Each structure stands twice: as structure tokens, then as C-alpha cells.
Coordinates of C-alpha atoms in Angstrom, one line a residue:
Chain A
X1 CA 7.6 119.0 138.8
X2 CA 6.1 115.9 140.1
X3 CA 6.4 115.6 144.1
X4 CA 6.7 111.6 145.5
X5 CA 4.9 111.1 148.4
X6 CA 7.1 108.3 150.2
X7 CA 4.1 107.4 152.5
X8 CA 2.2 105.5 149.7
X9 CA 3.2 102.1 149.1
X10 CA 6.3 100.6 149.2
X11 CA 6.6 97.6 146.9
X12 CA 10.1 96.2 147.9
X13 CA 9.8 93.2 145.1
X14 CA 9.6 95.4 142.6
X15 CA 12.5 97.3 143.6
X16 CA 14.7 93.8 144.1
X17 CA 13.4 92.7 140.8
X18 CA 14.9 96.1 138.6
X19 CA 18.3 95.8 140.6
X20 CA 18.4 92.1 139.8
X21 CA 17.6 92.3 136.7
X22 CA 19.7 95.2 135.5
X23 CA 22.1 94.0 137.5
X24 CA 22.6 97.4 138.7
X25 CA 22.8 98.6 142.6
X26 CA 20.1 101.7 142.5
X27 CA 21.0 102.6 146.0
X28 CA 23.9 104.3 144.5
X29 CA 22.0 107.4 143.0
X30 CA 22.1 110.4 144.6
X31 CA 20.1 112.7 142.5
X32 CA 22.7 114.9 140.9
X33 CA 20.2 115.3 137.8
X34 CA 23.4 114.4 135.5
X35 CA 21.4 112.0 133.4
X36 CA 18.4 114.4 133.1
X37 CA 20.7 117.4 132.3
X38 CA 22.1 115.0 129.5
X39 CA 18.3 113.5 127.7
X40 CA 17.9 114.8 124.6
X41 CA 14.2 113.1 125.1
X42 CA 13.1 115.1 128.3
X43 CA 10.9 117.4 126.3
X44 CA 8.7 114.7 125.9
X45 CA 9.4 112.5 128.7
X46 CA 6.2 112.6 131.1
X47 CA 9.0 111.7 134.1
X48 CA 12.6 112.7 133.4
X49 CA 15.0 110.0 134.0
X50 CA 16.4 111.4 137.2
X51 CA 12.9 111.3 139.0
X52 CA 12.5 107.8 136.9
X53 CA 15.3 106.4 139.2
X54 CA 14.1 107.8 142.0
X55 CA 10.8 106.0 141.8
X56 CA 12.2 102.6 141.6
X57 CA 14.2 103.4 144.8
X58 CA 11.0 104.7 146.2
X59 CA 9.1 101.4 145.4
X60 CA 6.5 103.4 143.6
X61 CA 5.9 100.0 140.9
X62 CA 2.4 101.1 139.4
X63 CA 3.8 105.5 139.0
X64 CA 7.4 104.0 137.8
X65 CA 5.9 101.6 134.8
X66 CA 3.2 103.6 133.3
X67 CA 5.5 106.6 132.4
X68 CA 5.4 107.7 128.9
X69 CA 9.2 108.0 129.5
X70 CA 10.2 104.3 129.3
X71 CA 8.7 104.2 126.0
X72 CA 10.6 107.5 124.8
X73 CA 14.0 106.2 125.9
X74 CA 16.0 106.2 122.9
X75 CA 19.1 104.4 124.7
X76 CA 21.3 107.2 123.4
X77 CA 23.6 106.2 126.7
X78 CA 23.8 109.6 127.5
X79 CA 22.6 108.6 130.7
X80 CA 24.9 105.4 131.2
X81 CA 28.1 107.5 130.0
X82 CA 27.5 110.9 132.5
X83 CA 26.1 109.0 135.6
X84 CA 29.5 110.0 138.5
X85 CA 28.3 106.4 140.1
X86 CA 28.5 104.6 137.0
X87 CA 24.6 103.4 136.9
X88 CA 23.9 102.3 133.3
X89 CA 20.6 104.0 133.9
X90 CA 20.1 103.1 130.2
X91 CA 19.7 99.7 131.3
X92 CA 17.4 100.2 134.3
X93 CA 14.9 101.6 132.2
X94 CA 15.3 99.3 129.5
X95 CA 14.2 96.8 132.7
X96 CA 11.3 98.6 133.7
X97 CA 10.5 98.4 129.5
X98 CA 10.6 95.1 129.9
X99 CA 8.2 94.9 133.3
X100 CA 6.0 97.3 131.7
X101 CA 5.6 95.1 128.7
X102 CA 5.3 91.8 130.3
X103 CA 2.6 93.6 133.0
X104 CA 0.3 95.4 129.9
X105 CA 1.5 98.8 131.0
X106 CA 2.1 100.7 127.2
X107 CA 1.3 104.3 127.2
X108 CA 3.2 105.0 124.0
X109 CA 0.7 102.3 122.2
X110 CA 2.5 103.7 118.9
X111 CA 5.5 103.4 119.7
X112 CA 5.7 99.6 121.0
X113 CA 3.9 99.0 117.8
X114 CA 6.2 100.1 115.6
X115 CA 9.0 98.1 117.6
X116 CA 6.6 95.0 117.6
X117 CA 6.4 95.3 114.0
X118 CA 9.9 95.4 113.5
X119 CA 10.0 92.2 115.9
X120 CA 7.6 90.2 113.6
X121 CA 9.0 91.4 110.5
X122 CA 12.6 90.1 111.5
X123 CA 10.9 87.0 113.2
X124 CA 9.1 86.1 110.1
X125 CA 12.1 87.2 107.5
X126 CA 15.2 86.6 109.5
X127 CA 15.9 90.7 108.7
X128 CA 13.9 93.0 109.0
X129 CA 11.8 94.0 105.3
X130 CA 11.1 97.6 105.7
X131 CA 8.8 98.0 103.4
X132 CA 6.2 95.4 105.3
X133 CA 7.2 96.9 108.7
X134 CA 6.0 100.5 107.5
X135 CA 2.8 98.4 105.9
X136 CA 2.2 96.5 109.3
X137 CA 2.3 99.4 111.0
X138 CA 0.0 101.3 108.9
X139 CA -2.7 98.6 109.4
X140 CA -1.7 98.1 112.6
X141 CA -2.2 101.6 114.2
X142 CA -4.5 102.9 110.9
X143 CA -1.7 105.7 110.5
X144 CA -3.0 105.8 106.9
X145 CA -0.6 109.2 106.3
X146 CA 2.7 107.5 108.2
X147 CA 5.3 108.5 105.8
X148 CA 3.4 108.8 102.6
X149 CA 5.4 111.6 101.6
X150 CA 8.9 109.8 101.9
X151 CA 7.5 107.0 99.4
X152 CA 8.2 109.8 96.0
X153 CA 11.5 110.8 97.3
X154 CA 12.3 107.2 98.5
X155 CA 11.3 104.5 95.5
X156 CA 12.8 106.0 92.9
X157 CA 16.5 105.6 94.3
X158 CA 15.6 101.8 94.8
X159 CA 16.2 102.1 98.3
X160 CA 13.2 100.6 99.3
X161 CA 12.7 96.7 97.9
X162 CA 9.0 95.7 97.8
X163 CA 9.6 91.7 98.5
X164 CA 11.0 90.2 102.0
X165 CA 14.2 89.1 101.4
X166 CA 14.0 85.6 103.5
X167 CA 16.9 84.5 105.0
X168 CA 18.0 80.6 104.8
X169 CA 18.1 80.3 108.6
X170 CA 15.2 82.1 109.3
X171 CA 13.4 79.4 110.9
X172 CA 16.7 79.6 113.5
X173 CA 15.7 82.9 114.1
X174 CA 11.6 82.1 114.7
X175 CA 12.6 79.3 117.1
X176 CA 15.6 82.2 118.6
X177 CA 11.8 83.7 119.6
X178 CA 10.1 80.4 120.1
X179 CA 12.2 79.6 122.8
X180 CA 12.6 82.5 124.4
X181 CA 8.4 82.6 124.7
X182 CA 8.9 79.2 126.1
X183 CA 11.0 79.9 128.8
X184 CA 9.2 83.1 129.6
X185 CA 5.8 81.3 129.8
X186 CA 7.8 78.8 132.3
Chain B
X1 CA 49.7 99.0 105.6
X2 CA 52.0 96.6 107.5
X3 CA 49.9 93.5 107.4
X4 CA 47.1 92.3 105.3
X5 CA 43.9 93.5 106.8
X6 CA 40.4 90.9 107.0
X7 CA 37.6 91.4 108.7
X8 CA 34.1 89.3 108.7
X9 CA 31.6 91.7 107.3
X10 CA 28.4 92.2 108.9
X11 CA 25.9 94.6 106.6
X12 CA 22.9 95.1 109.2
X13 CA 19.5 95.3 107.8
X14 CA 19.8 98.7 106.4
X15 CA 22.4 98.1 104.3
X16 CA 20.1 96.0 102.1
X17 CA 17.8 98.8 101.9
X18 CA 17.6 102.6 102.9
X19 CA 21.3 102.7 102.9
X20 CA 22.4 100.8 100.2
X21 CA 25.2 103.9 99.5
X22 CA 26.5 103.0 103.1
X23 CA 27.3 99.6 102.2
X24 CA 28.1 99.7 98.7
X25 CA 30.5 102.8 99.5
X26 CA 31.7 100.8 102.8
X27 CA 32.9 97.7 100.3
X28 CA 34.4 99.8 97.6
X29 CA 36.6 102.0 99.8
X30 CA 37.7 98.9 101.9
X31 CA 38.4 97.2 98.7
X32 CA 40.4 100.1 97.2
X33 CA 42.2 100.2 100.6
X34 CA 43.5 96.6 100.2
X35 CA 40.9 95.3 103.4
X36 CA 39.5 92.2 102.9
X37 CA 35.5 91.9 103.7
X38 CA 34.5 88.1 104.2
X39 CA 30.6 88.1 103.8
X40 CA 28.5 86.1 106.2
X41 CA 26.6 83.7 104.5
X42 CA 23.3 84.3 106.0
X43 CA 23.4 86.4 108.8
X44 CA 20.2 87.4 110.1
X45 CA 19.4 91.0 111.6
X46 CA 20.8 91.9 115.8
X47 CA 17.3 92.7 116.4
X48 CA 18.6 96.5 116.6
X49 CA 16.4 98.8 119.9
X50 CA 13.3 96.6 119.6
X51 CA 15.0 93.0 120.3
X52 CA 16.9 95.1 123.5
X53 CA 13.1 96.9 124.7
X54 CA 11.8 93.2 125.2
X55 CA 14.6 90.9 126.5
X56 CA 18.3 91.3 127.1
X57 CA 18.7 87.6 126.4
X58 CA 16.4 87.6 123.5
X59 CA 18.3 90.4 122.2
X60 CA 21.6 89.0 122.7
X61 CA 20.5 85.5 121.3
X62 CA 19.6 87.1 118.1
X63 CA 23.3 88.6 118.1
X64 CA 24.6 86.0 119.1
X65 CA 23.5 83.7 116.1
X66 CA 25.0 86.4 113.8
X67 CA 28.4 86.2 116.4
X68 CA 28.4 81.8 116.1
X69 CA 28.3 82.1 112.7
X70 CA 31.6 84.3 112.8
X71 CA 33.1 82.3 115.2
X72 CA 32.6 79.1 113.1
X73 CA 33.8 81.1 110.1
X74 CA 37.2 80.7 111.9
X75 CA 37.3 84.7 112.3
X76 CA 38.3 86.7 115.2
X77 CA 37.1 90.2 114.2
X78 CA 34.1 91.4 112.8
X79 CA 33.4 94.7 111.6
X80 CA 29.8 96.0 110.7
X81 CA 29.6 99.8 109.5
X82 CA 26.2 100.1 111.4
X83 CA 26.5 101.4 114.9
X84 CA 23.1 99.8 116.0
X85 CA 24.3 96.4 115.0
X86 CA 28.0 97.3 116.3
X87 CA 26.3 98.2 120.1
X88 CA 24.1 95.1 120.0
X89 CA 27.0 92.6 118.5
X90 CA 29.5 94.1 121.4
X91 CA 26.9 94.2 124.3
X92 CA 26.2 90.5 123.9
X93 CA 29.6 89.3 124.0
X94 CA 30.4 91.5 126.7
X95 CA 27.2 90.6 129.0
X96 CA 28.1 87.0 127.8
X97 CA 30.9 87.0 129.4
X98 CA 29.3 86.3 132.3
X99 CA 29.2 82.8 132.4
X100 CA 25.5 82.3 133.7
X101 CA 24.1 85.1 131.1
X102 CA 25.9 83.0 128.5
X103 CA 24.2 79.6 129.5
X104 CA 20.9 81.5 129.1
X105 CA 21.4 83.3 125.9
X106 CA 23.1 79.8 124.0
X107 CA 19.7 78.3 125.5
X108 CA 18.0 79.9 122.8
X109 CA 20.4 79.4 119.8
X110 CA 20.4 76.1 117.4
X111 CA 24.3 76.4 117.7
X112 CA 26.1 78.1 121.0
X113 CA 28.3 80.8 120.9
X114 CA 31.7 80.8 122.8
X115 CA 32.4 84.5 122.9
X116 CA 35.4 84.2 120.9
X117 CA 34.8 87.2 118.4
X118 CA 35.2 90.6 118.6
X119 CA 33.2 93.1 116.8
X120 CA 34.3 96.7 115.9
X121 CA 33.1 99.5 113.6
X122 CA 34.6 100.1 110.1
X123 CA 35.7 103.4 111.7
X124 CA 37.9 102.0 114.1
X125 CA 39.6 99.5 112.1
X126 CA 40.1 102.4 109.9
X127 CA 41.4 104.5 112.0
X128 CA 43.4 102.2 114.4
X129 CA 44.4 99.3 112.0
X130 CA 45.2 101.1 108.6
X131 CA 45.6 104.7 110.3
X132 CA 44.8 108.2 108.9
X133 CA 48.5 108.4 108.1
X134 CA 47.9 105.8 105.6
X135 CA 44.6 106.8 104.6
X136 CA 45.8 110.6 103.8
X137 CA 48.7 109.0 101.5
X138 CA 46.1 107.0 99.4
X139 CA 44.7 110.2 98.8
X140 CA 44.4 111.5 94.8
X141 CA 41.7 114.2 94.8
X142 CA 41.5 116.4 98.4
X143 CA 38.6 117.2 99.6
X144 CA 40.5 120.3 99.9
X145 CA 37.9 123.6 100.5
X146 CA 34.8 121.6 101.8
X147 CA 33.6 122.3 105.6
X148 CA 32.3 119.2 106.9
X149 CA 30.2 118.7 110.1
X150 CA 31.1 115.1 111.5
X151 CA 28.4 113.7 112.8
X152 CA 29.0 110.5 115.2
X153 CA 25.4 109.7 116.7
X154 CA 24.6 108.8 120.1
X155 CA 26.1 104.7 120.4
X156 CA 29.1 104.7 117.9
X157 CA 31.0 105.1 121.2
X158 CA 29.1 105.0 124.0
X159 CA 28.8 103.4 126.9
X160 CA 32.5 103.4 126.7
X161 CA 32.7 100.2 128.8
X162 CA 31.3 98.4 126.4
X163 CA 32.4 100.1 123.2
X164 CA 35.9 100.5 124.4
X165 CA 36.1 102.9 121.2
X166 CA 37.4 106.8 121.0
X167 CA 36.5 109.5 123.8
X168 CA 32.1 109.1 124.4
X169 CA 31.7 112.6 124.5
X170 CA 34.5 113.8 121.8
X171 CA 35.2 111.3 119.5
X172 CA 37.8 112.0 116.5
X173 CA 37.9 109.5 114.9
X174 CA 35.3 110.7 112.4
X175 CA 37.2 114.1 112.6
X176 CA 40.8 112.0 111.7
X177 CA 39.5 110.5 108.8
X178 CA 37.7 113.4 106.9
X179 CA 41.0 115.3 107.8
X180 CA 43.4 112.9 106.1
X181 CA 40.8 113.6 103.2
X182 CA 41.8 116.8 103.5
X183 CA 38.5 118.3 104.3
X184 CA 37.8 121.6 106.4
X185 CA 37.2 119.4 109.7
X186 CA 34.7 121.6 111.5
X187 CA 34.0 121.7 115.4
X188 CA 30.5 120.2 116.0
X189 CA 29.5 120.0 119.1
X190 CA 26.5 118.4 119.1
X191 CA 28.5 115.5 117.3
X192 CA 27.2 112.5 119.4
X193 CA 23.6 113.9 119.9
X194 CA 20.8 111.9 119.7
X195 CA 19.3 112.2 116.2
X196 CA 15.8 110.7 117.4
X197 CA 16.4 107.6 116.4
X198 CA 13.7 105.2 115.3
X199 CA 10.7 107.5 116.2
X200 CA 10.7 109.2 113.0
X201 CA 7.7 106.6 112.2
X202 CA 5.5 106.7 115.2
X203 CA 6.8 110.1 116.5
X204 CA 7.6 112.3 113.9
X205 CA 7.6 115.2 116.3
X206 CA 11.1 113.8 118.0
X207 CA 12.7 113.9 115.6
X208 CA 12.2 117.1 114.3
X209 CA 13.2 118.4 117.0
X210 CA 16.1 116.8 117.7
X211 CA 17.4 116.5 113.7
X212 CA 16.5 119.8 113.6
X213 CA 18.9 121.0 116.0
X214 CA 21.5 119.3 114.4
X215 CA 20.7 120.2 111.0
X216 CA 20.8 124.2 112.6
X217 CA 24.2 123.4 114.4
X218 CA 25.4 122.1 111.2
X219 CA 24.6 125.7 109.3
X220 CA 25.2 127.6 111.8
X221 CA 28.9 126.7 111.5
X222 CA 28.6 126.9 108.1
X223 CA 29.0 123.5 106.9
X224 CA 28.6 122.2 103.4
X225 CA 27.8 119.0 104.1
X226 CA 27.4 116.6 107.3
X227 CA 29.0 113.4 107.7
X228 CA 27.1 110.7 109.2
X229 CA 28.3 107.5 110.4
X230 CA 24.8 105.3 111.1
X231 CA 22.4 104.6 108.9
X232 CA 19.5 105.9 110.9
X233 CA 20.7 109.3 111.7
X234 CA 21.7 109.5 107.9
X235 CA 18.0 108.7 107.1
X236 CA 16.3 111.3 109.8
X237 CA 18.8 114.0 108.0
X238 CA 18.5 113.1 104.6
X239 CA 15.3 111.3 103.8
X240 CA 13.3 113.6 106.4
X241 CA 15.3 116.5 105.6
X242 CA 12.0 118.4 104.3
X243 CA 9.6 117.0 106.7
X244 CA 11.4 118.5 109.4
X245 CA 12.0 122.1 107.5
X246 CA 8.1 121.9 107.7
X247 CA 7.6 121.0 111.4
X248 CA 10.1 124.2 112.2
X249 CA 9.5 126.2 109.6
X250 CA 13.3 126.4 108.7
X251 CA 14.5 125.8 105.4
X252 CA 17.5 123.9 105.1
X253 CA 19.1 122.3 102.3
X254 CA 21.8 120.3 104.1
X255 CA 23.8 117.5 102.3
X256 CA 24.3 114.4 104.5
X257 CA 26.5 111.9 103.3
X258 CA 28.3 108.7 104.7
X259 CA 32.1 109.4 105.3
X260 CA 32.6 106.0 103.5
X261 CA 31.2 108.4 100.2
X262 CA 33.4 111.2 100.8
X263 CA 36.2 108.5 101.2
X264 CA 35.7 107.0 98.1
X265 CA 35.9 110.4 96.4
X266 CA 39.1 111.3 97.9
X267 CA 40.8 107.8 96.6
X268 CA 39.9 109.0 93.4
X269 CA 36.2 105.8 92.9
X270 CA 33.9 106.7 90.4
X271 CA 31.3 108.1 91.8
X272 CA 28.3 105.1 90.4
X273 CA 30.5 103.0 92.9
X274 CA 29.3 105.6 95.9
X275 CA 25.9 105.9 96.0
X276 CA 25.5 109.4 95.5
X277 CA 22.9 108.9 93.5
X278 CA 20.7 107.7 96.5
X279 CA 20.6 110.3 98.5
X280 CA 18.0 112.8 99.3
X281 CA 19.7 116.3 99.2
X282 CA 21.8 115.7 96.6
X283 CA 25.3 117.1 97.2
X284 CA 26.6 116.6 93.7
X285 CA 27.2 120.5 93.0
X286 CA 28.6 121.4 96.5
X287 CA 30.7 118.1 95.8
X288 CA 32.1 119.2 92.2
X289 CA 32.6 123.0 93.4
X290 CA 35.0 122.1 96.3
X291 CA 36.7 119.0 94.7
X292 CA 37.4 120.9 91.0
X293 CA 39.3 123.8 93.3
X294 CA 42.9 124.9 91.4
X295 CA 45.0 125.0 94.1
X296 CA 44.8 121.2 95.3
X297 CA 47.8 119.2 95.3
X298 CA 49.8 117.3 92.8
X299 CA 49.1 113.6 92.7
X300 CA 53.0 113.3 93.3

């Protein structure tokens, strides 16, 4: 188990930036070790969510946003359901997500690809083609092997369509993203 | 049925492609059950985890278009068979009813949203607005004889502040429905689990652990079949079925259908309507072995 040192910095705006934007008080955990109990994804989490929240309360910005963890969150809500203070933990590690994100901190480099892919497939489509998104992330990651073996059992059924299906209003959903890089840049 | 049911329908991405049964079996039974679908002409996809893993306004914008274009539709209720879609479609109305989340999420949209429509899964409206009572009397061939593991996933009803849906850690609905079938409703307990989601592409080894343990749950109780409920755990069962006998060395053979195909069989479809077809581990013999039982009753 990971020990905190509390001496080492404190970085207060970090820890008034998660609670704002999750909109959650983080004071109010107590570290019953409900949510950890509940993860399903603690076998691979690097930090399990319990310690996670701990972290953030500590201040410890740089330890909290490079765990593997955030990137391994499913958001099953296990978490959110079971926490006796009613935290939606869920959703304060989706916030540290996003800081991690917007601060280069990705140490599950696959993983955000794959959900980038998705991102630009939907961006670019208006839904998401999954076809192109496994493609993308093939070339994006060079995962030459990523589901090669699916493709017998999967094309066959017609399951799989090999052209984008554009959407009408997909240039509503580019500028959805458009904007939203606007305001983020502002 | 007391009134006529109609919902707007909301596919989700999926339902285009890897689980084409799921929505083709979702609009035949609702059909043969007298519920009216209303398409929506081009809806564009709730940007499922990844939208919510960048931006909770982003993600709710993208919603959000898909919830305007409901609204303008004149409709009140929405009903989407995918629980990814459903969590996303409910957590952006209920985080838009905050007033100031609501000014930044229309900020982003061509047309704003007024947070008039409410979204639910075909589940509930099956279960609370026709009923099981109703269900079980439309009933012609029982599923009478085969054990079925119901299978929820992790979001069809949690967080229940925001799903505001059946019990988050025992759900029955599921368990309701495949009983009015007249299935052999077993107890699963791992029934709102996490499947391992989405990882299945860039970390096969979640989900082979974490499917895996259902699939073992599943046999260990001696199910026939599982029922899934969400598109993505249906895929991590089905479709990766075999890659994750090989990760653990197991070797199951374990059917995983949508309740919607299992429904359809019990109201007496034919079965090209369903989907079967499209499935991985096909469940076509265990099907025909439990369904042609003697001892089922009369059509009366």
C-alpha cells in the first residue's frame, strides 16, 4: 500500500478546482474504503479509488493526476451508489480525467486513444462508425493484432458496416466540438 | 394496456451496428405489444464514456442535441434500449437543471434545449407502463424450462439519483420480465457487475477478467443462457466469448442474448425478426430444446 506523506506540498487550487468542478464537497470522506471494497477495476488500478480521494483532499495535484487509475475508471457507479456520504466519487475522478487531460498527464496512452478515436469518429460522422474507430486506432497505436480475430466471427453476421453512415446534422455536431474548443481555449 | 403507449425512440450508435438484434428485436416486440416508437430523424450519437472523460458540458451538449430534437418533436418521453445512451440522455437533463450548467451546455448547441423531456429505458416503460401482468398474458410459447441469468450491467440503474429506476444493487426488473416469459428466473448475483466495458479494445486483459467472472457466475448456477440488457456487455459476452476462454483457460459455451429476443420468442415473432442469427454463441438448440417442452400451456 502506498503511504502519503502530508508534509510534501499542499496545492490548495487544485483541491478548490476538483470540488468546484465536481461540484462535490471532498471534505466529507472519511475513508471507510466502501468505494474501493465495491471497484471491480482495483486489480489494475495503480491507486484504488479510496486512496484516489484521499489525495485530492491531501493536495497531492502532480501523485493524484498521473495515476493509471483515472484512466481505468469505467464509471460503473459502484462508487457513487455505495459512498454512506453520498460523494459521486464517479464524478470526481471523472474531474481529475479531465485535469489530467487538459495538463498532458495520460499514463493509459491506449486507452485515451481509443476514447479519442471514438471522439473523432463521432465528430467527423455525427455517430460513431465502428469500423473506422477500430481502423484509427490501429494506425493510431500500431496495435496491428487489436481484434483481428473478432473480424471472422463478426463480418459475416453484417454486424459490422464498412462505410460511415454520415448523419445530416453532422456539421451541428463538429461545431457541438468547435465551440466547446473555443470556449476552452478562452 | 389501458392507454395507447408512444415513446420517441432513440437507437444509440450500436444499434446500427454490433447490435443490430438489439434494435431490430427492441422494434418488433414493442410493435407486437401495441407501443408506438417515433424515430428521430437524425439523431446523432450521446457521445457514450468518451464525450463524459473530456467535458461534462461537452458531453451533455452532445445529448442534449439528441434531447432538442425530442423536445421539438412535441414528445415528452424518450426511450432508448441502450443504457450508455440512457445514463448520458438522463445525466444531462438532470445536471441541466441547474440553470447556470444549462446556459453553458445550450452555449454549444445550434438550437437550445429546455429540459422538457424525459428519457427512460425500454425496460422500464416495459415494466412500469405496460406491466409484467400484461406482458405474461401476451404470452403464446413459455419459455417454460430455460434457466436464465439476468444480467443488468453496471448504469441501467445506477446512480439511483439520477436513474430514479429499480433498486441499484437488486434490480428486478430484468428478473420481472423474463418471469412473465415464464423462464426459470435464476439468482445472479453479480447482476449489475461491471462487464469491463469499453476496454475490451485497448485492454483486453479487463475484460477477461471481469466477463469472465460473470460468464463463471452464470454456469456455476447453471444457466442456459444470460440475458443482457446493454449492448456492450452483450458484445464482451458474446463476441469475446472465446477470447476470454483463452485468457483463463476456461471453456465456456454461454449463450448471451437480449431479453428483447427472448421476448419476441415468447409472443410467438418469427425468429428472422430477432436477430438470432447475429449472435456469436448461437443459442438456437438450447432455444428449441426448452421452448418444444410438452408440458407447456395451452394458448387458451
Amino acid at each position: 500500500m502506498q503511504t502519503i506523506n502530508l508534509h510534501e506540498a499542499y496545492d490548495a487550487d487544485f483541491v478548490a478546482k476538483v470540488q468546484e468542478e465536481s461540484e462535490q464537497n471532498l471534505a466529507l470522506c472519511y475513508q471507510c474504503g466502501n468505494c474501493t471494497a465495491g471497484c471491480p477495476y482495483t486489480f489494475v488500478y495503480d491507486i484504488p479509488v479510496s486512496q484516489m480521494m484521499r489525495l485530492v483532499q491531501a493536495g497531492r495535484k502532480r501523485q493524484a493526476l498521473s495515476a493509471r487509475s483515472l484512466w481505468l475508471c469505467a464509471t460503473c457507479e459502484s462508487c457513487t451508489t455505495r459512498c454512506p456520504n453520498n460523494i459521486d466519487v464517479a464524478r470526481v475522478m471523472d474531474v481529475m480525467r479531465h485535469m489530467a487531460r487538459r495538463e498532458g498527464y495520460a499514463t493509459e496512452k491506449g486507452v485515451k486513444t481509443f476514447w479519442d478515436c471514438f471522439l473523432d469518429s463521432m465528430r467527423k460522422h455525427g455517430r460513431v462508425f465502428e469500423m473506422g474507430l477500430v481502423a484509427a486506432f490501429v494506425t493510431r497505436t500500431g496495435r496491428f493484432w487489436t481484434d483481428v480475430d473478432l473480424a471472422p466471427r463478426m463480418l459475416p453476421k453484417g454486424k459490422l458496416p464498412f462505410t460511415p453512415h454520415d448523419i445530416q446534422g453532422k456539421d451541428e455536431v463538429r461545431k457541438i466540438f468547435e465551440r466547446y474548443q473555443a470556449r476552452s481555449r478562452s | 394496456m389501458s392507454q395507447a403507449l408512444s415513446y420517441a425512440y432513440y437507437p444509440g450508435c450500436s444499434g446500427m451496428g454490433t447490435s443490430k438484434e438489439y434494435d431490430q428485436s427492441t422494434r418488433a416486440v414493442c410493435k407486437a405489444l401495441g407501443i408506438t416508437l417515433i424515430d428521430i430523424e437524425d439523431w446523432s450519437c450521446c457521445g457514450s464514456t468518451p464525450a463524459h472523460t473530456v467535458d461534462h458540458v461537452l458531453s451533455a451538449a452532445l445529448s442534449a442535441r439528441n434531447l432538442a430534437k425530442i423536445e421539438s418533436m412535441g414528445q415528452k418521453t424518450a426511450v432508448t434500449p441502450c443504457p450508455s445512451c440512457l445514463t448520458n440522455l438522463r445525466t444531462a437533463s438532470h445536471r441541466m437543471a441547474k440553470e447556470a450548467f444549462k446556459e453553458k451546455v445550450n452555449a454549444l448547441l445550434d438550437a437550445p434545449y429546455d429540459n422538457t423531456v424525459d428519457t427512460k429505458s425500454v425496460l422500464q416503460v416495459l415494466v412500469e407502463d405496460l406491466g409484467a401482468e400484461e406482458l405474461a398474458k401476451r404470452v403464446v410459447k413459455p419459455l417454460s424450462g430455460l434457466k436464465v441469468a439476468p444480467y443488468y450491467g453496471c448504469i441501467m440503474n445506477r446512480p439511483p439519483e439520477v436513474m430514479e429506476f429499480d433498486d441499484p444493487e437488486n434490480p428486478m426488473a430484468l428478473d420481472d420480465i423474463l418471469a412473465a416469459l415464464g423462464a426459470e428466473v435464476l439468482p445472479f448475483p453479480l447482476k449489475v457487475e461491471c462487464c469491463g466495458a469499453s476496454y475490451g479494445v485497448a485492454r483486453k486483459d479487463i475484460v477477461a477478467k471481469l466477463s469472465g467472472k460473470l460468464l463463471g457466475a452464470a454456469a456455476g448456477l447453471g444457466a442456459d443462457v444470460i440475458v443482457a440488457a446493454c449492448p456492450l456487455c452483450q458484445m464482451n459476452l458474446d463476441l469475446r466469448q472465446e477470447q476470454i476462454n483463452q485468457a483463463n483457460g476456461t471453456h465456456y459455451h454461454m449463450p448471451v442474448l437480449y431479453y428483447t429476443q427472448l421476448m419476441g420468442l415468447a409472443l410467438g415473432l418469427p425468429e428472422r425478426q430477432l436477430g438470432l442469427d447475429k449472435l456469436c454463441v448461437d443459442p438456437r438448440a438450447i432455444l428449441r430444446a426448452a421452448l418444444n417442452k410438452p408440458a407447456k400451456a395451452a394458448n387458451d
